[in-house]
XYZ file of C-alpha atoms in Angstrom:
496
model
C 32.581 16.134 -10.579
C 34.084 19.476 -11.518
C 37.807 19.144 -10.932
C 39.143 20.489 -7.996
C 42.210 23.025 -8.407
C 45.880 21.483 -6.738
C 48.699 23.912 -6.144
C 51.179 24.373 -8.947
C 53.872 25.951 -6.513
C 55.091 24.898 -3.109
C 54.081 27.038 -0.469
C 56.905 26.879 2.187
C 57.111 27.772 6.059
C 60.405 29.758 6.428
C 59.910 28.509 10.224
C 61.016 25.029 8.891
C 64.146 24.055 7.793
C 64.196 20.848 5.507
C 67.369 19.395 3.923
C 67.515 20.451 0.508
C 67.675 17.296 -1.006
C 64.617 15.949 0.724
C 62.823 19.239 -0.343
C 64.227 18.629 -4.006
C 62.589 15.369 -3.954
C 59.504 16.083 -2.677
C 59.109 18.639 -4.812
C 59.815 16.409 -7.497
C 57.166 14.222 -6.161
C 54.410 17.257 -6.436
C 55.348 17.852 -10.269
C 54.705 14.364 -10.806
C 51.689 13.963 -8.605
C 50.245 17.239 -10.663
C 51.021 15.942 -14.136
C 49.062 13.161 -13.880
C 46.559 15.012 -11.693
C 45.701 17.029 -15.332
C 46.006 13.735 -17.084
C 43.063 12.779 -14.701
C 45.251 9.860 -13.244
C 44.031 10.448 -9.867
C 45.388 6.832 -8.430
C 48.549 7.525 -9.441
C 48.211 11.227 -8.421
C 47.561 10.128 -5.289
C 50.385 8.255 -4.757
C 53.133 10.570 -5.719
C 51.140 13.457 -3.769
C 51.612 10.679 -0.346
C 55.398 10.279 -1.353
C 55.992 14.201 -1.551
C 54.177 14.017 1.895
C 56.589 11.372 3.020
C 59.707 13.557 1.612
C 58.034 16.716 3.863
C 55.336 15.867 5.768
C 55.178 19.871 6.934
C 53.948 21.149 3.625
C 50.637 22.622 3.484
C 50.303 22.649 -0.042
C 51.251 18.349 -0.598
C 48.005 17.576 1.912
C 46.192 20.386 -0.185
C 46.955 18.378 -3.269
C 46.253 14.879 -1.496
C 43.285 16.099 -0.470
C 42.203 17.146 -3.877
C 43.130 14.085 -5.604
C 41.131 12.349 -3.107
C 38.062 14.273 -3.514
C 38.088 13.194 -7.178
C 38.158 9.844 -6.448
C 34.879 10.629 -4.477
C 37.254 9.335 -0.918
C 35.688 12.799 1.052
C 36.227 11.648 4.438
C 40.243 10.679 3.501
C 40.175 14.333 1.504
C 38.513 15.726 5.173
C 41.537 14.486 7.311
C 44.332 15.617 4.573
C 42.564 19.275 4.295
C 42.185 19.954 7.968
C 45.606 19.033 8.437
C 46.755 21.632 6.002
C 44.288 24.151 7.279
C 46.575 23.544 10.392
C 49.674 23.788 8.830
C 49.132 27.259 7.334
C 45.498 28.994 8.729
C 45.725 31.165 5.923
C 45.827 28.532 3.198
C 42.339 29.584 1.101
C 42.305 26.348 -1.075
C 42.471 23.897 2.071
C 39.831 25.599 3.725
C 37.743 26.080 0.682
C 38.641 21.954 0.378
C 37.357 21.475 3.684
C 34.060 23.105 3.306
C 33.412 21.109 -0.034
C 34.546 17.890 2.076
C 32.224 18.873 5.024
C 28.931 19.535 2.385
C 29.455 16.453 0.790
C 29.310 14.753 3.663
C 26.304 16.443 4.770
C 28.102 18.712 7.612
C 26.467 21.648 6.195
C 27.228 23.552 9.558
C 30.807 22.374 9.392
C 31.119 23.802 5.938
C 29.328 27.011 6.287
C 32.041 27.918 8.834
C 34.757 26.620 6.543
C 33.441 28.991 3.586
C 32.828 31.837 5.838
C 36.631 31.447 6.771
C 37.067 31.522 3.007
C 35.875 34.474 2.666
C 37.328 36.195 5.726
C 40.593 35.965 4.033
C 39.151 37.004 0.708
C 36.012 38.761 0.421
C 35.267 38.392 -2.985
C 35.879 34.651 -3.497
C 32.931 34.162 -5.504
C 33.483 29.990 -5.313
C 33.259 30.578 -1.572
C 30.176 32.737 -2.352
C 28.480 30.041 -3.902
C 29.342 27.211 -1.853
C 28.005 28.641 0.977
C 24.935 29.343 -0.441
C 24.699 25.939 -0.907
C 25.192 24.779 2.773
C 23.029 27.494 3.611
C 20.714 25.177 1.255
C 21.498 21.862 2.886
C 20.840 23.139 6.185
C 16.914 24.344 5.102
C 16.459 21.596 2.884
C 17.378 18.961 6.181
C 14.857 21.373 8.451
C 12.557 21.009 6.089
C 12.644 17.320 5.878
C 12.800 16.749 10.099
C 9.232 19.031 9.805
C 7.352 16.813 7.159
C 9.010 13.541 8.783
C 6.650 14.873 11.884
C 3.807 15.244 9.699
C 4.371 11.946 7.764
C 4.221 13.280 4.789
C 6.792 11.240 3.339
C 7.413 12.159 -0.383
C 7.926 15.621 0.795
C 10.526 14.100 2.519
C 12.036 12.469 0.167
C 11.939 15.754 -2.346
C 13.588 17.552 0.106
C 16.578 14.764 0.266
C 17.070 14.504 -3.699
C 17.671 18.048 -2.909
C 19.803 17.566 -0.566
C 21.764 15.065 -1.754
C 22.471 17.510 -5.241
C 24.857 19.376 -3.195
C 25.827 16.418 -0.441
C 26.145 13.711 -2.874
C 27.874 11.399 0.081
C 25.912 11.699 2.870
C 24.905 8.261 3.991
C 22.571 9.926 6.939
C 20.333 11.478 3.565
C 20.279 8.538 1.328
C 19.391 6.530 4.894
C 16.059 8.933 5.528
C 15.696 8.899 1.531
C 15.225 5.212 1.609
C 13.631 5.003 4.670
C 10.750 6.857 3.781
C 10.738 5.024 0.452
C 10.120 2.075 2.618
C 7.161 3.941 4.476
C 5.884 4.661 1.386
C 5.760 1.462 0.103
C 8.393 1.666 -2.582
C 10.393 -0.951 -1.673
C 12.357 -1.737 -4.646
C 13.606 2.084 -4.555
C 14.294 1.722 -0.992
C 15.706 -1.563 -1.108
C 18.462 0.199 -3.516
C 19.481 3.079 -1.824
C 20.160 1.026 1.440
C 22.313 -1.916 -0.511
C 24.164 1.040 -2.117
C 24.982 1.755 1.591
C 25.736 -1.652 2.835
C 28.158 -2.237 0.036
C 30.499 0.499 1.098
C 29.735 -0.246 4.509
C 28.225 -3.464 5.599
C 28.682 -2.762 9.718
C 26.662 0.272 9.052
C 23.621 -0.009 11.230
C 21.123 2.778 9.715
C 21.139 0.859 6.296
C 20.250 -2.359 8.200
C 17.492 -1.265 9.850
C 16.126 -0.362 6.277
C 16.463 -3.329 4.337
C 14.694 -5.304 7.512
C 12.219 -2.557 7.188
C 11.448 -3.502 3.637
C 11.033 -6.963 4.452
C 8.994 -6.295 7.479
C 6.683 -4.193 5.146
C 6.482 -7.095 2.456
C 5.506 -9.317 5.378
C 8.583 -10.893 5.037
C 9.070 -10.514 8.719
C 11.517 -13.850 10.028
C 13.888 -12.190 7.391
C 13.361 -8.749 8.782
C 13.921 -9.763 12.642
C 17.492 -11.085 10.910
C 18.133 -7.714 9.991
C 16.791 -6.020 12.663
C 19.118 -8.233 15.156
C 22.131 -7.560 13.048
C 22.122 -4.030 13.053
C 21.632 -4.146 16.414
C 24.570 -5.920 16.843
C 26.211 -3.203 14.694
C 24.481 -0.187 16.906
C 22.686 -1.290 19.974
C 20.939 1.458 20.686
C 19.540 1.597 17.266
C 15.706 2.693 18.949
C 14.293 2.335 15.698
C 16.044 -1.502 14.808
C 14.771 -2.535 18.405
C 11.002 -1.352 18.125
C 10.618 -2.702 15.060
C 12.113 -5.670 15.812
C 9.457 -5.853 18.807
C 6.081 -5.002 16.259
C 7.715 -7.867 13.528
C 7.749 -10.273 16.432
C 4.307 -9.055 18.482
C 2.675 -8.755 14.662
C 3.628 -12.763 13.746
C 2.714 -14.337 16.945
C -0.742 -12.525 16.926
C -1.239 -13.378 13.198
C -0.417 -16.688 14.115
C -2.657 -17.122 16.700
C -5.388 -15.734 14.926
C -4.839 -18.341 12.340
C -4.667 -21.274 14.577
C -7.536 -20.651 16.604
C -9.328 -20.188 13.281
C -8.631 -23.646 12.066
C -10.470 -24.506 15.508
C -13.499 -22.825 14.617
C -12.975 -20.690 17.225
C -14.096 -17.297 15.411
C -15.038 -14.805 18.065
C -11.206 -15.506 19.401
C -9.569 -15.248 15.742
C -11.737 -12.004 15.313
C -10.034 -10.597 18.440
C -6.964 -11.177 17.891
C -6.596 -10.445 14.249
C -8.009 -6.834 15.870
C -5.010 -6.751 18.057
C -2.447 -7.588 15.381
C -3.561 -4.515 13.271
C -3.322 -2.423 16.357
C 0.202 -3.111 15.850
C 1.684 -1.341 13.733
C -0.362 0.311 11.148
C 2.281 1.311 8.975
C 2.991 -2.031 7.700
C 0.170 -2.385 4.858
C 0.710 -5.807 3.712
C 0.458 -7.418 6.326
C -2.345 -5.641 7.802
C -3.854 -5.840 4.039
C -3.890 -9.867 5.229
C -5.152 -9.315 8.392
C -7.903 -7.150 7.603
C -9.435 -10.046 4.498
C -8.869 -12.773 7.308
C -10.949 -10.728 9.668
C -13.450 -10.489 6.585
C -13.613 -14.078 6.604
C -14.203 -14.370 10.545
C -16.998 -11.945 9.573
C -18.312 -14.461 6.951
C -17.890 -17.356 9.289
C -20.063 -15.415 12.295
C -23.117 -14.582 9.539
C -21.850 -10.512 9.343
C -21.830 -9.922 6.408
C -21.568 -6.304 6.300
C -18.588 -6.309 8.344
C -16.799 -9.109 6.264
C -17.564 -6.386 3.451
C -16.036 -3.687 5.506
C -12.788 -5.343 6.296
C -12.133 -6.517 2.500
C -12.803 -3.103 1.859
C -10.351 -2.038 3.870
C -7.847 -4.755 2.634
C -8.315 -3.066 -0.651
C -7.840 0.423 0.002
C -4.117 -1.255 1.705
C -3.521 -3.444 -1.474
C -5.619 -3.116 -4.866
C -3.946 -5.938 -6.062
C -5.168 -8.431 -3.635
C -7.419 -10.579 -5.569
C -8.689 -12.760 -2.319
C -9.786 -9.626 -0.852
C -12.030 -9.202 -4.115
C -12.695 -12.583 -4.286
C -13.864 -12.454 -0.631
C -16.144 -9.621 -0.482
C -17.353 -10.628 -3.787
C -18.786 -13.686 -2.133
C -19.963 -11.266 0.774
C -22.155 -9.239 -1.966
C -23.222 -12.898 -3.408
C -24.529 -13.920 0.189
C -26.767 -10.631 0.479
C -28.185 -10.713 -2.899
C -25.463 -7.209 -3.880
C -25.266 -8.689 -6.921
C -24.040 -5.630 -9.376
C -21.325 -4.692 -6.774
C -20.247 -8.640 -6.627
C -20.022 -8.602 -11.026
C -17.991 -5.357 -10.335
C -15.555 -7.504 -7.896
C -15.529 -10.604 -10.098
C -14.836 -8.711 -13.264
C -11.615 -7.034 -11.393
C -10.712 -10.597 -10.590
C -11.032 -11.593 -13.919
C -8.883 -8.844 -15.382
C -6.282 -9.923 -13.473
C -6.238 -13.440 -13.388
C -7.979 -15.646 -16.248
C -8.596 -18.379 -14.832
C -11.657 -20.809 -15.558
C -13.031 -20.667 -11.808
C -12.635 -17.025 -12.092
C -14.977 -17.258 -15.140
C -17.350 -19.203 -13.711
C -17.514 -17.055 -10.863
C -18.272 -14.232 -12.962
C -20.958 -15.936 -15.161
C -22.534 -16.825 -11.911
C -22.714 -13.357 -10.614
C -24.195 -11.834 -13.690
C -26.744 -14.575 -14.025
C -27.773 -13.870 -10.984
C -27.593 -10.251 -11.485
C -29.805 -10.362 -14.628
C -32.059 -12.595 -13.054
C -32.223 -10.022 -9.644
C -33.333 -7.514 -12.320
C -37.004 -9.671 -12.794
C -39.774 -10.350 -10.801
C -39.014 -12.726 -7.595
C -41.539 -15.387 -8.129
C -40.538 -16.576 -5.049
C -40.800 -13.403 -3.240
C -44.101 -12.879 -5.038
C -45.105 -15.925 -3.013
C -42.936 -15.953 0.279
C -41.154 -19.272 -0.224
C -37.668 -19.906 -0.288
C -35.838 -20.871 -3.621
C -35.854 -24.208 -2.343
C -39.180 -24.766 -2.233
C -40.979 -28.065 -2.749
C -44.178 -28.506 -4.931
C -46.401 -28.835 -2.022
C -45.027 -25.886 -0.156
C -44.980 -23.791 -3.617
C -49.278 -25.047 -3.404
C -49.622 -23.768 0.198
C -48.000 -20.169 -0.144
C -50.214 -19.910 -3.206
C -53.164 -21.150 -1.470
C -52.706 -18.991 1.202
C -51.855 -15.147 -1.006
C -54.297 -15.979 -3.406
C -57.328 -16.151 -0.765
C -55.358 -12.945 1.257
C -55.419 -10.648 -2.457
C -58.427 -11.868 -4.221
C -60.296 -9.094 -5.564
C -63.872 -10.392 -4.416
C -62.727 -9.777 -0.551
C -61.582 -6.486 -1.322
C -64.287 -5.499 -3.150
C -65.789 -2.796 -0.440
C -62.296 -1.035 -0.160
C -61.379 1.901 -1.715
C -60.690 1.639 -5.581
C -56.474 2.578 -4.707
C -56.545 -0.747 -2.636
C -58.762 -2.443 -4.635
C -56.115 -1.623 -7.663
C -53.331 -2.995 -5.237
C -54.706 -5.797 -4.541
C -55.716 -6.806 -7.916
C -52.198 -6.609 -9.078
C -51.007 -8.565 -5.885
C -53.290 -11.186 -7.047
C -52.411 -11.497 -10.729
C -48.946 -12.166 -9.494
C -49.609 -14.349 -7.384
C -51.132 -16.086 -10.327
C -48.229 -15.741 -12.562
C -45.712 -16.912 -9.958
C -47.919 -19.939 -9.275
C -48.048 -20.144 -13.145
C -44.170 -20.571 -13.785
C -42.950 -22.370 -10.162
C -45.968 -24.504 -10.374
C -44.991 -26.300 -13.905
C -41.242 -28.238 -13.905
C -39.926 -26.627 -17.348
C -40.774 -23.057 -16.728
C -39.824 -23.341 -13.097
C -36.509 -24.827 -14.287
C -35.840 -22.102 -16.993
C -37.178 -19.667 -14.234
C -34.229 -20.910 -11.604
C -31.717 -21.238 -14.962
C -32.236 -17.078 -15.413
C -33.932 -17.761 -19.152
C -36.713 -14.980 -20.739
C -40.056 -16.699 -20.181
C -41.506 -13.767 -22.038
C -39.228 -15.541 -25.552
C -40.362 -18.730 -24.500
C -42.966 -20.128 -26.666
C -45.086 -20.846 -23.758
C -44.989 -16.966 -22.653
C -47.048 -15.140 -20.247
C -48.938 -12.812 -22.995
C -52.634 -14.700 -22.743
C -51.997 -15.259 -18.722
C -54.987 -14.846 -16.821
C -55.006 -14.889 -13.269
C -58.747 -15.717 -12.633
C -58.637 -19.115 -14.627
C -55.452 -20.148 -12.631
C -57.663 -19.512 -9.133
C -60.303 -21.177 -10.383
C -58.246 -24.092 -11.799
C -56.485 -24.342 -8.560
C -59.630 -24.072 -6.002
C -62.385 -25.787 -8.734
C -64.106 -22.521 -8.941
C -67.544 -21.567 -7.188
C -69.305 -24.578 -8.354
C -66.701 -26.283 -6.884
C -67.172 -25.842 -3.851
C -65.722 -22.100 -2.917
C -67.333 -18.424 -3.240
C -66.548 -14.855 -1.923
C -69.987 -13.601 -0.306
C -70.466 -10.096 1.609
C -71.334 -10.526 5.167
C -73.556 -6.996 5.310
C -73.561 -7.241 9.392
C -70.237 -6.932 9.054
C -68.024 -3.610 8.349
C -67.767 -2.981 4.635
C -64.969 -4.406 2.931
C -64.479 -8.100 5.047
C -66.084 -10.984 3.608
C -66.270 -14.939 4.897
C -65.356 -17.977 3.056
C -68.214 -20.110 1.904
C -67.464 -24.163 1.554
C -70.401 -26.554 -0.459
């Protein structure tokens, strides 16, 4: 801080008559008080400044000097009181009201000052300090309009710009540094905001604003039975702290819905934990980590009640509030796994894995691109409509049944783009029953191996010899024959 200029002479009020010794003294005092003022001594400054003051409490110029000493000890609201009392001593003294002014804008009463400075330069036009300084209050005074406007909008870090501005020329002013840090908070940097407010408390731990913040930053890391403690105490500091008290009520209404949601969970109970996790993020949407919880344990009601899509949406959502929530990846991951997503559930896995090595994480991973490689082949079990659980005889049935519905014999009066179609149909059905149909290839089939590097590869497959394997061919007992009473193209089994 630039030092601030103390009166060399005594300025003294013929009005008032003072003993001569007393005024002796004091003065003595004052040369004291300003010789260690230029040594920078400002403690002990101070306290020959208060014993001049003592000596002849009636001089202008001794609170003048106080008041400086004080303001470079950073004590503005002790300078405020000495400056306005020598402002009232002598109206014409320029350096108390000039003192005044810098007290009031480092404070933050930029109105306060302006009128201070313009007093200034009443008395002396061309003061260009005056000049200056109340340019700056003009400053403050935009810079704090600006900031109520954008705290409207919610656009916080404009907020915040404008009170680093601020706070250049009002270095003091607890009611900045409080909406500084509060909107820290809102932005979710804690840490920052934390700071700022603990600053606060330090110098004044009744004061009720930074209270309210540091239970804010709790409530916002879901620390919330710490953050009613705060809330309650700087209540107790300010009760009609509106902010302290509706927070206080969303911490409160936000844990005992949470908490219900989580109990009637454990009960199974999942249409009732989905409604009332949706009522605890109707709370308060501000508070992201805590609604970053709520919305993955909504996912997992969505899980539990076979919706996938919507468990997906709400992880989503958890994400967008938290990208370093791994059970939200974890969770949707799953979600992806369940409808057969599987490049989008690799994606998820390999975030997880960045971020946490662990061996189940690994595993998880492996198992999604397995299954992602293998989701990139033909579906042998698709091919024949079966489920991957299949058993032999079932595997036997479904190929019974396609292989009759494609052959190429009972399409053989369609036209030649069906007949194509159907021919390939029935070749696959032929390969599928090829590799699902024999234990080792059926095995390295479900395992996600290359049949096509197996030795035993499909390259010689033939689709008719498996058909006629399976059904004993036509001398067997089984033929295609055209019924010609019938409409082209449908044919009838024939039995020996």
């Amino acid at each position: 801080m630039a030092a601030v200029d103390v009166d060399m002479q005594t300025e003294l009020e013929p009005q008032i008559i003072i003993d001569a010794d007393m005024e002796r003294e004091a003065e003595g005092f004052k040369d004291q008080g300003n010789a260690f003022y230029v040594k920078k001594d400002y403690s002990e400054a101070f306290n020959y400044y208060t014993k001049a003051i003592d000596a002849c409490p009636k001089n202008a110029s001794y609170y003048g000097n106080r008041a400086a000493t004080l303001m470079m000890l950073c004590r503005f609201r002790e300078a405020l009181v000495d400056s306005q009392r020598a402002v009232r001593l002598d109206d014409c003294f320029m350096k108390g009201h000039l003192r005044e002014g810098k007290c009031h804008l480092s404070l933050g009463n930029a109105m306060a000052a302006s009128r201070c400075f313009q007093k200034v330069l009443e008395l002396e036009p061309s003061n260009s300090q005056a000049q200056q300084e109340h340019k700056n209050a003009t400053a403050v005074l935009e810079y704090e309009r600006m900031a109520e406007l954008d705290f409207e909008k919610r656009d916080f870090r404009k907020v915040v710009y404008s009170m680093d501005k601020a706070l250049g020329l009002a270095s003091t002013c607890h009611r900045f540094k409080i909406l500084k840090a509060e909107c820290l908070a809102l932005l979710g940097r804690y840490l920052e905001a934390q700071s700022v407010a603990s600053d606060i408390l330090r110098m004044d731990s009744t004061n009720g604003d930074a209270l309210y913040v540091r239970g804010l930053c709790l409530y916002y890391e879901d620390c919330i039975d710490k953050a009613v403690q705060f809330f309650v105490q700087a209540l107790r500091m300010a009760p009609d702290h509106e902010k302290s008290r509706l927070a206080c009520r969303n911490a409160k209404a936000l844990k005992a819905k949470k908490e219900e949601g989580n109990k009637v969970f454990k009960n199974s109970n999942f249409e009732a934990a989905y409604r009332l996790y949706s009522e605890a993020l109707a709370i308060d949407p501000n508070n992201i980590k805590t609604n970053a919880k709520l919305y993955c344990n909504r996912g997992t009601v969505g899980a539990k009640l076979n919706k996938p899509d919507q468990a997906i949406e709400d992880c989503t959502s958890a994400i967008k509030l938290d990208d370093t929530y791994i059970k939200a990846y974890l969770r949707r991951a799953q979600c992806y796994m369940d409808i057969e997503q599987y490049e989008e559930a690799v994606r998820d896995y390999e975030k997880v894995y960045q971020t946490e090595k662990t061996k189940e994480h690994k595993h998880l991973l492996k198992t999604a691109q397995l299954e992602l490689k293998k989701s990139k082949r033909k579906d042998y079990y698709k091919v024949l409509g079966v489920g991957k659980n299949a058993t032999e005889d079932e595997i036997k049935k479904a190929y019974r049944k396609r292989a009759l519905m494609h052959h190429p014999d009972r399409h053989s009066a369609a036209t030649p783009e069906v007949q194509k179609e159907e021919e390939k149909k029935f070749k696959e059905m032929g390969e599928a029953f090829t590799v699902l149909s024999d234990p080792k290839k059926k095995t390295r089939y479900d395992c996600g191996h290359d049949l096509e590097d197996d030795s035993n590869n499909m390259g010689d497959f033939n689709a008719n010899n498996i058909f006629k394997t399976f059904f004993g061919g036509p001398a067997g007992g089984f033929s295609f024959e055209s019924n010609h009473n019938q409409a082209p193209g449908n044919v009838f089994f024939q039995f020996g």
